[in-house]
Coordinates of C-alpha atoms (C1' of nucleotides) in Angstrom, one line a residue:
Chain A
M1 CA 20.5 -35.2 -29.0
S2 CA 21.2 -38.1 -27.4
I3 CA 19.4 -41.6 -27.6
K4 CA 16.5 -41.8 -25.5
K5 CA 17.2 -44.9 -22.9
P6 CA 14.1 -47.0 -22.2
S7 CA 14.9 -48.9 -18.8
G8 CA 17.0 -46.8 -16.0
S9 CA 20.3 -44.2 -16.0
R10 CA 20.0 -40.6 -16.6
D11 CA 21.4 -40.2 -19.8
N12 CA 24.6 -37.5 -20.2
E13 CA 24.6 -37.0 -23.7
S14 CA 28.6 -39.4 -23.9
V15 CA 28.6 -42.1 -26.0
N16 CA 29.8 -45.5 -25.4
F17 CA 31.6 -47.6 -28.1
T18 CA 33.1 -50.7 -27.9
D19 CA 34.3 -50.7 -31.5
T20 CA 32.9 -54.2 -31.8
T21 CA 35.0 -55.5 -35.1
S22 CA 32.5 -58.3 -36.6
E23 CA 33.2 -60.2 -38.7
Q24 CA 30.5 -60.7 -41.6
K25 CA 29.1 -63.9 -42.3
T26 CA 27.6 -64.0 -45.9
L27 CA 24.4 -61.9 -46.2
R28 CA 21.2 -62.7 -48.7
A29 CA 21.3 -60.3 -50.9
D30 CA 18.1 -58.2 -50.1
A31 CA 19.9 -58.3 -46.6
R32 CA 22.8 -57.2 -48.0
R33 CA 21.2 -53.9 -49.5
N34 CA 18.8 -52.7 -46.9
R35 CA 21.5 -52.7 -44.6
E36 CA 23.8 -50.1 -47.0
R37 CA 20.9 -48.7 -47.5
V38 CA 20.2 -48.2 -43.3
L39 CA 23.8 -47.3 -43.3
E40 CA 23.8 -44.1 -45.7
V41 CA 20.4 -42.4 -44.5
A42 CA 21.7 -43.0 -41.1
T43 CA 25.0 -41.2 -42.2
K44 CA 22.8 -38.8 -44.0
V45 CA 20.3 -38.2 -41.7
F46 CA 22.6 -38.2 -38.7
A47 CA 24.9 -35.3 -40.2
T48 CA 22.4 -33.3 -40.9
E49 CA 20.0 -33.6 -38.1
G50 CA 21.5 -34.8 -35.5
L51 CA 21.7 -37.8 -33.2
A52 CA 17.7 -37.2 -32.3
V53 CA 16.0 -37.9 -35.2
P54 CA 14.1 -41.5 -35.1
I55 CA 14.5 -44.9 -35.9
D56 CA 11.0 -45.1 -37.3
E57 CA 11.8 -42.4 -39.8
I58 CA 15.0 -43.6 -40.7
A59 CA 13.4 -46.7 -41.3
G60 CA 11.0 -44.8 -43.3
R61 CA 14.1 -42.8 -44.9
A62 CA 15.9 -45.9 -46.2
G63 CA 12.4 -47.7 -47.3
V64 CA 12.4 -50.3 -44.9
G65 CA 10.8 -51.3 -41.6
I66 CA 11.4 -50.5 -38.1
G67 CA 12.5 -54.5 -38.0
T68 CA 14.9 -54.2 -40.7
V69 CA 16.3 -51.6 -39.3
Y70 CA 16.3 -53.1 -35.5
R71 CA 17.5 -56.7 -36.7
H72 CA 21.2 -55.3 -38.7
F73 CA 21.7 -52.8 -35.7
P74 CA 19.9 -54.5 -32.4
T75 CA 20.2 -50.6 -31.1
K76 CA 19.9 -47.0 -31.8
E77 CA 23.6 -47.0 -30.5
A78 CA 25.0 -49.9 -32.5
L79 CA 22.9 -47.8 -35.7
F80 CA 25.1 -44.9 -34.8
E81 CA 28.1 -47.0 -33.7
A82 CA 28.6 -47.9 -36.8
V83 CA 27.7 -44.9 -38.5
I84 CA 31.3 -43.1 -36.5
V85 CA 33.1 -46.5 -37.0
N86 CA 32.8 -45.3 -41.0
F87 CA 33.3 -41.3 -40.5
K88 CA 36.9 -41.7 -38.3
Q89 CA 38.1 -44.3 -41.0
H90 CA 37.3 -41.7 -43.9
L91 CA 39.1 -38.8 -41.1
I92 CA 42.0 -41.2 -40.5
E93 CA 42.6 -42.2 -44.5
K94 CA 42.3 -38.2 -45.4
A95 CA 44.5 -38.1 -42.0
E96 CA 47.6 -40.0 -43.7
E97 CA 46.6 -38.8 -47.0
M98 CA 47.5 -35.3 -45.3
L99 CA 51.1 -36.8 -43.3
V100 CA 52.4 -38.1 -47.0
Q101 CA 51.7 -35.4 -49.3
D102 CA 51.9 -32.1 -46.5
D103 CA 54.5 -31.3 -44.9
S104 CA 55.3 -31.6 -40.7
N105 CA 54.8 -27.7 -40.2
T106 CA 51.1 -27.7 -42.3
A107 CA 49.6 -31.7 -42.1
F108 CA 48.6 -30.8 -38.5
Y109 CA 47.3 -27.8 -38.8
N110 CA 45.3 -29.0 -42.3
F111 CA 43.5 -31.5 -41.2
L112 CA 42.0 -29.1 -37.9
S113 CA 40.6 -27.4 -40.3
L114 CA 39.9 -30.5 -41.9
M115 CA 37.8 -31.5 -39.1
L116 CA 36.3 -27.5 -38.1
R117 CA 34.8 -27.7 -41.8
E118 CA 33.4 -31.0 -42.1
S119 CA 31.8 -29.8 -38.8
T120 CA 29.8 -27.1 -39.6
V121 CA 27.4 -29.9 -41.6
N122 CA 28.3 -33.0 -40.4
R123 CA 26.9 -33.2 -36.4
A124 CA 27.8 -36.6 -36.4
I125 CA 31.5 -35.6 -36.1
I126 CA 30.9 -34.0 -33.1
A127 CA 30.4 -37.1 -31.7
A128 CA 32.4 -39.2 -33.7
I129 CA 35.2 -36.7 -31.5
A130 CA 33.7 -37.0 -28.3
S131 CA 33.4 -40.9 -28.5
S132 CA 37.4 -40.5 -28.1
A133 CA 37.1 -38.9 -25.7
V134 CA 40.1 -39.8 -23.1
N135 CA 37.7 -41.2 -20.5
A136 CA 40.7 -42.5 -18.2
H137 CA 38.7 -44.6 -17.0
R138 CA 37.4 -47.0 -20.0
P139 CA 41.0 -46.8 -22.2
L140 CA 40.1 -46.8 -26.2
T141 CA 39.7 -49.4 -28.2
G142 CA 39.4 -50.7 -31.4
I143 CA 38.7 -47.3 -34.2
S144 CA 38.7 -44.4 -31.4
L145 CA 42.7 -45.6 -30.6
D146 CA 43.2 -46.0 -34.1
F147 CA 41.9 -42.2 -34.7
Q148 CA 43.9 -40.9 -30.8
N149 CA 47.2 -42.5 -32.7
T150 CA 47.2 -40.8 -36.3
L151 CA 45.9 -37.4 -34.6
E152 CA 49.1 -38.1 -32.6
K153 CA 51.1 -38.7 -35.3
L154 CA 50.0 -35.6 -36.6
L155 CA 51.1 -33.5 -33.8
K156 CA 54.3 -35.7 -32.6
H157 CA 55.7 -34.2 -36.2
A158 CA 54.3 -30.5 -35.8
Q159 CA 55.7 -30.0 -32.9
E160 CA 59.0 -31.9 -33.6
A161 CA 59.1 -29.5 -36.6
K162 CA 58.7 -26.9 -34.0
S163 CA 55.4 -25.3 -35.4
V164 CA 53.3 -26.3 -32.3
R165 CA 54.1 -25.5 -28.7
D166 CA 55.3 -28.8 -27.2
D167 CA 53.0 -29.1 -23.8
I168 CA 49.9 -30.0 -25.7
R169 CA 49.3 -33.2 -25.9
V170 CA 46.3 -35.1 -27.9
T171 CA 43.9 -34.9 -25.1
D172 CA 44.1 -31.0 -25.2
V173 CA 43.1 -31.3 -29.2
T174 CA 40.5 -33.8 -28.9
A175 CA 38.6 -31.4 -26.5
I176 CA 39.5 -28.1 -28.0
L177 CA 38.6 -29.8 -31.3
F178 CA 35.3 -31.9 -30.3
G179 CA 34.3 -28.3 -27.8
L180 CA 35.1 -25.8 -31.1
A181 CA 33.5 -28.2 -33.8
R182 CA 29.8 -28.2 -31.3
S183 CA 29.8 -24.9 -31.1
M184 CA 30.4 -24.4 -34.8
E185 CA 27.4 -26.1 -35.2
Q186 CA 25.9 -23.1 -33.2
Y187 CA 26.8 -20.3 -35.3
S188 CA 26.2 -21.1 -38.4
D189 CA 25.0 -17.9 -39.8
D190 CA 28.0 -16.4 -39.1
P191 CA 30.2 -18.1 -42.9
E192 CA 33.8 -16.3 -42.5
L193 CA 33.3 -17.0 -38.8
P194 CA 34.6 -20.5 -38.8
E195 CA 37.4 -19.1 -40.3
R196 CA 38.6 -16.6 -37.8
I197 CA 38.0 -19.0 -35.2
L198 CA 40.4 -21.5 -37.0
S199 CA 42.8 -18.9 -37.3
V200 CA 42.4 -18.3 -33.7
L201 CA 42.9 -22.0 -32.2
C202 CA 46.3 -22.0 -34.7
D203 CA 48.4 -18.7 -33.7
G204 CA 47.3 -20.3 -29.6
L205 CA 48.9 -23.6 -30.8
R206 CA 51.9 -22.6 -32.0
R207 CA 54.6 -22.3 -29.8
R208 CA 55.3 -19.2 -28.3
Chain B
M1 CA 20.3 -32.5 -22.2
S2 CA 18.0 -31.2 -23.9
I3 CA 14.4 -31.1 -22.3
K4 CA 12.0 -33.6 -23.7
K5 CA 9.2 -31.4 -25.5
P6 CA 5.4 -33.6 -25.2
S7 CA 4.2 -32.6 -28.6
G8 CA 5.7 -32.3 -31.5
S9 CA 8.8 -31.1 -32.9
R10 CA 12.2 -32.7 -32.7
D11 CA 14.5 -31.4 -30.6
N12 CA 17.7 -29.7 -31.9
E13 CA 18.6 -29.3 -28.4
S14 CA 19.6 -25.2 -28.5
V15 CA 17.2 -22.9 -26.2
N16 CA 15.1 -20.1 -27.1
F17 CA 14.2 -17.8 -24.6
T18 CA 11.8 -14.5 -23.9
D19 CA 14.2 -13.4 -21.0
T20 CA 10.3 -12.1 -19.5
T21 CA 11.4 -9.8 -17.1
S22 CA 8.2 -9.8 -15.4
E23 CA 6.7 -8.4 -12.2
Q24 CA 5.9 -10.3 -9.2
K25 CA 2.5 -9.4 -7.3
T26 CA 2.8 -10.2 -3.4
L27 CA 3.2 -13.9 -3.2
R28 CA 2.1 -15.2 0.1
A29 CA 4.6 -16.6 2.9
D30 CA 4.6 -20.4 2.4
A31 CA 4.6 -19.6 -1.7
R32 CA 7.5 -17.1 -1.8
R33 CA 9.7 -19.6 0.0
N34 CA 9.3 -22.7 -1.9
R35 CA 9.6 -21.2 -5.1
E36 CA 12.8 -19.8 -3.4
R37 CA 14.0 -23.4 -2.5
V38 CA 13.1 -25.1 -5.9
L39 CA 14.9 -22.3 -8.0
E40 CA 17.8 -23.0 -5.4
V41 CA 18.0 -27.1 -6.0
A42 CA 17.3 -26.4 -9.4
T43 CA 20.4 -24.2 -10.1
K44 CA 22.1 -26.7 -7.9
V45 CA 20.9 -29.8 -9.5
F46 CA 21.5 -28.2 -13.2
A47 CA 24.5 -27.0 -12.6
T48 CA 26.0 -30.7 -11.4
E49 CA 23.9 -33.2 -12.9
G50 CA 22.8 -30.9 -16.3
L51 CA 19.8 -30.7 -17.6
A52 CA 18.2 -34.7 -17.6
V53 CA 17.3 -33.8 -14.4
P54 CA 13.1 -35.3 -14.0
I55 CA 11.5 -32.7 -12.4
D56 CA 9.8 -35.2 -10.3
E57 CA 13.1 -35.2 -9.1
I58 CA 14.3 -31.7 -8.5
A59 CA 10.5 -31.3 -7.2
G60 CA 10.9 -34.4 -4.3
R61 CA 15.1 -32.7 -3.4
A62 CA 13.2 -29.5 -2.5
G63 CA 10.0 -31.2 -0.6
V64 CA 7.7 -29.7 -2.6
G65 CA 5.3 -31.4 -5.0
I66 CA 5.1 -31.4 -8.9
G67 CA 2.8 -29.2 -8.8
T68 CA 4.3 -26.6 -6.6
V69 CA 6.5 -26.3 -9.8
Y70 CA 4.9 -26.4 -12.0
R71 CA 2.9 -23.8 -10.4
H72 CA 5.9 -21.4 -10.4
F73 CA 7.8 -22.4 -13.1
P74 CA 4.8 -23.1 -16.1
T75 CA 7.3 -25.5 -17.8
K76 CA 10.6 -27.4 -17.8
E77 CA 12.8 -24.1 -19.8
A78 CA 11.4 -21.5 -17.6
L79 CA 12.6 -23.2 -14.7
F80 CA 15.9 -23.4 -16.7
E81 CA 15.8 -20.0 -17.8
A82 CA 15.0 -18.8 -14.4
V83 CA 18.3 -20.4 -13.5
I84 CA 20.5 -18.8 -16.2
V85 CA 19.2 -15.5 -15.4
N86 CA 20.0 -15.9 -12.3
F87 CA 23.3 -16.9 -13.2
K88 CA 24.4 -14.3 -15.9
Q89 CA 23.3 -12.1 -13.5
H90 CA 25.7 -13.1 -11.4
L91 CA 28.6 -13.1 -14.5
I92 CA 27.6 -9.7 -15.2
E93 CA 28.2 -8.3 -12.3
K94 CA 31.5 -10.0 -11.7
A95 CA 32.5 -8.9 -15.6
E96 CA 31.7 -4.8 -14.1
E97 CA 33.8 -5.8 -11.0
M98 CA 36.4 -6.2 -13.6
L99 CA 35.6 -3.4 -15.6
V100 CA 36.6 -1.4 -13.3
Q101 CA 39.0 -3.5 -10.5
D102 CA 41.2 -4.8 -13.7
D103 CA 43.1 -3.0 -16.2
S104 CA 41.9 -2.9 -19.7
N105 CA 44.9 -6.1 -20.8
T106 CA 43.5 -7.6 -18.2
A107 CA 39.9 -7.9 -17.5
F108 CA 39.1 -9.4 -20.4
Y109 CA 40.8 -12.0 -20.3
N110 CA 40.7 -12.4 -16.7
F111 CA 36.6 -12.8 -18.0
L112 CA 37.1 -15.6 -19.8
S113 CA 39.4 -17.3 -17.3
L114 CA 36.4 -16.7 -15.0
M115 CA 34.4 -18.4 -17.6
L116 CA 36.2 -21.3 -18.4
R117 CA 37.1 -22.2 -14.6
E118 CA 33.3 -22.0 -14.5
S119 CA 32.8 -24.0 -16.8
T120 CA 34.7 -27.0 -15.0
V121 CA 31.7 -27.1 -12.6
N122 CA 29.1 -25.6 -14.1
R123 CA 27.4 -27.5 -16.8
A124 CA 24.8 -24.7 -16.6
I125 CA 27.5 -21.9 -17.7
I126 CA 27.1 -23.9 -21.1
A127 CA 23.3 -23.2 -21.4
A128 CA 23.9 -20.4 -20.3
I129 CA 26.2 -18.8 -23.0
A130 CA 24.6 -20.9 -25.8
S131 CA 21.3 -19.1 -25.5
S132 CA 23.2 -16.1 -26.4
A133 CA 23.6 -17.2 -29.3
V134 CA 23.1 -14.7 -31.4
N135 CA 21.1 -15.8 -34.3
A136 CA 20.7 -13.3 -37.3
H137 CA 17.1 -14.4 -36.5
R138 CA 15.7 -13.7 -32.7
P139 CA 18.0 -10.6 -31.9
L140 CA 18.5 -11.3 -28.3
T141 CA 16.7 -9.5 -25.5
G142 CA 16.7 -8.6 -22.1
I143 CA 19.5 -10.6 -20.1
S144 CA 21.0 -12.4 -22.8
L145 CA 21.4 -8.8 -24.9
D146 CA 23.1 -7.4 -21.3
F147 CA 25.5 -10.0 -21.1
Q148 CA 26.1 -9.4 -24.5
N149 CA 27.1 -5.7 -24.1
T150 CA 28.8 -6.4 -21.5
L151 CA 31.6 -8.6 -23.3
E152 CA 31.7 -6.2 -25.5
K153 CA 32.2 -4.0 -23.3
L154 CA 35.2 -6.0 -22.0
L155 CA 35.9 -6.7 -26.0
K156 CA 36.2 -3.6 -27.1
H157 CA 38.5 -2.3 -23.8
A158 CA 41.1 -5.2 -24.8
Q159 CA 41.2 -4.0 -28.2
E160 CA 41.7 -0.7 -28.0
A161 CA 44.3 -1.7 -25.6
K162 CA 46.4 -3.4 -28.5
S163 CA 45.7 -7.0 -26.3
V164 CA 43.5 -8.3 -29.0
R165 CA 43.6 -8.4 -32.6
D166 CA 40.8 -7.0 -33.9
D167 CA 39.0 -9.0 -36.7
I168 CA 37.6 -10.8 -33.0
R169 CA 34.3 -10.2 -33.1
V170 CA 31.8 -10.6 -29.6
T171 CA 30.2 -13.7 -32.0
D172 CA 34.2 -15.1 -32.0
V173 CA 33.8 -14.9 -28.6
T174 CA 30.9 -16.7 -27.6
A175 CA 31.4 -19.0 -30.1
I176 CA 35.0 -19.9 -28.9
L177 CA 33.6 -19.9 -25.4
F178 CA 30.4 -22.0 -25.3
G179 CA 32.5 -24.5 -27.8
L180 CA 35.6 -24.5 -24.6
A181 CA 33.5 -24.3 -22.4
R182 CA 31.5 -27.5 -23.4
S183 CA 34.7 -29.7 -24.0
M184 CA 36.0 -28.9 -20.2
E185 CA 33.3 -30.8 -19.3
Q186 CA 34.1 -33.8 -21.6
Y187 CA 37.4 -34.0 -19.9
S188 CA 38.1 -33.7 -16.8
D189 CA 40.2 -35.7 -15.6
D190 CA 43.6 -33.6 -16.3
P191 CA 43.6 -31.0 -13.3
E192 CA 45.6 -29.0 -16.0
L193 CA 43.8 -29.5 -18.9
P194 CA 42.4 -26.2 -18.3
E195 CA 45.1 -24.4 -18.1
R196 CA 46.6 -25.4 -20.5
I197 CA 43.4 -24.2 -23.3
L198 CA 42.9 -21.4 -22.0
S199 CA 46.5 -20.0 -22.6
V200 CA 46.5 -21.9 -26.3
L201 CA 42.8 -19.5 -26.2
C202 CA 44.5 -16.7 -25.0
D203 CA 47.5 -16.9 -27.0
G204 CA 45.2 -16.8 -29.7
L205 CA 42.9 -13.8 -29.6
R206 CA 46.3 -11.7 -28.9
R207 CA 47.6 -9.7 -32.0
R208 CA 50.1 -11.0 -33.5
Chain C
dT1 C1' -10.7 -17.5 15.0
dG2 C1' -13.7 -18.5 11.0
dA3 C1' -14.1 -17.7 6.5
dC4 C1' -11.7 -17.7 1.7
dA5 C1' -9.1 -17.8 -1.4
dA6 C1' -4.0 -19.0 -2.4
dA7 C1' -1.0 -23.0 -2.3
dC8 C1' -0.5 -27.4 -1.8
dG9 C1' 0.7 -32.7 -3.2
dG10 C1' 0.6 -35.8 -6.0
dA11 C1' -2.2 -39.3 -8.4
dG12 C1' -3.2 -39.3 -13.7
dT13 C1' -2.6 -38.4 -18.5
dT14 C1' -0.4 -37.7 -23.0
dT15 C1' 3.1 -38.2 -25.4
dT16 C1' 7.4 -39.5 -27.9
dC17 C1' 10.1 -43.3 -29.1
dA18 C1' 13.1 -47.2 -28.7
dT19 C1' 12.8 -51.9 -29.0
dT20 C1' 9.9 -56.3 -29.5
dC21 C1' 7.5 -60.4 -31.6
dC22 C1' 5.3 -62.8 -34.8
dG23 C1' 3.0 -64.3 -39.2
dT24 C1' 4.1 -63.4 -44.1
dA25 C1' 7.5 -62.4 -48.1
dT26 C1' 11.1 -64.1 -50.2
dA27 C1' 16.0 -65.4 -51.9
dT28 C1' 18.8 -70.2 -51.6
dT29 C1' 19.5 -73.9 -53.2
dA30 C1' 19.1 -79.1 -54.1
Chain D
dT1 C1' 10.3 -75.2 -59.5
dA2 C1' 9.5 -76.7 -54.4
dA3 C1' 11.1 -76.5 -49.6
dT4 C1' 13.0 -73.9 -46.2
dA5 C1' 15.7 -70.9 -44.2
dT6 C1' 16.4 -65.9 -44.3
dA7 C1' 14.6 -61.7 -44.1
dC8 C1' 11.1 -58.4 -43.7
dG9 C1' 7.4 -55.2 -42.0
dG10 C1' 4.7 -52.5 -38.7
dA11 C1' 1.6 -53.1 -34.9
dA12 C1' 1.7 -53.6 -30.4
dT13 C1' 4.5 -52.8 -25.9
dG14 C1' 6.3 -50.1 -22.0
dA15 C1' 9.1 -46.7 -20.4
dA16 C1' 10.4 -42.2 -19.1
dA17 C1' 8.9 -37.9 -18.1
dA18 C1' 6.2 -34.0 -19.0
dC19 C1' 2.3 -31.0 -17.4
dT20 C1' -3.0 -31.3 -15.7
dC21 C1' -6.5 -31.9 -12.3
dC22 C1' -8.6 -31.7 -8.5
dG23 C1' -9.5 -32.6 -3.7
dT24 C1' -6.7 -31.1 0.4
dT25 C1' -4.4 -27.4 3.4
dT26 C1' -2.7 -23.6 4.6
dG27 C1' -1.7 -18.4 4.8
dT28 C1' -4.3 -13.8 5.6
dC29 C1' -7.1 -10.7 7.5
dA30 C1' -11.0 -9.2 9.0

DNA sequence: TGACAAACGGAGTTTTCATTCCGTATATTA
DNA sequence: TAATATACGGAATGAAAACTCCGTTTGTCA
């Protein structure tokens, strides 16, 4: 995975987003249609094949020219960012739902379970979590911050309900999720494996 | 990370080794010296900067020409493989030591701890574990198999000593290790994080 | 120490992509 | 429906890296 940069700087497979929430002026009808279609295709392709897919192919599958992709998303990274922002939005909504519907004891664990299950079929989720990595040097903003806040809310509730040991921080959760999600994708042969790993994780997080 | 392949096949960032245990005929003195030096430099470079480092640079740092690197290691992947084989050898030795010195209750956990600690400073270890991924389609051979067997021995002992729940399989351990190692590397800012994660993991693995 | 096989170095080749550019096509709107 | 700003397509560009080739150098051994 990892986007190939044409100039300099060896790539360290981390992605830094600016979380630009740009206001969109009125697009011509065909333009809007194409933009949407590209985003849709990119979402599917990144999810199933990872980041290494060339832009040419995304353009092809979306039935548009390369130029069109680039007009809407100035770089490959920008396209990817757009996909991730969408996805995080989705996760945040799910989490909020769980916060309301489930009790504090289970909301957190249900969310972990959701994330890990999704990660077996969606490679983009991993990048999504990764981009929420707290970098110490570059504080989170925009949707990444929202995502972290939501996760924090879930965690706090669970800790108040005494169902998660309280030395755990959001960063720990993010780190663990990121790592495990990443490995699920490797070992997708054994269908029970995610279950077992999830149960190990949950047991470990519970207070002793 | 992931090696850029010149021809076809989109890269999926998984590495498949053949674990060739080649018998070495007598090399000329300078050749042996160079080979060793390249391997040494590659080990250090891969560990600290990951796989994305160009061969040119490894050659440069080793004080040899590119051609020399390629004469000893026909592809970049072969060079990487050689590094990993060395490293696995090292891990196996450590594990065997622990099997003898420590009691069954702690040997396994000590080994996990070792792996995770190493992974914070050695990015190659992650690839090492990854290459031990059971692929169902391609059974393990050579050193990867040895490594898995050793891990299995540690796990069995721990399970017999009732200190690890017994539905856990080696594959689970590999998956978890791989994942967590991967995440350590991302979040290397918080020095306590590895400790907490390790403790979550250990608690989770213990029988309920 | 001279012959020569074994190694060496590194310029050049090849491949893969991201990204740019510009001539052509088409929504929009008056 | 004509004028025109917007978009479109995709060939061309450029850069990064892996890998090859061959003229030059050097260890080895008689």
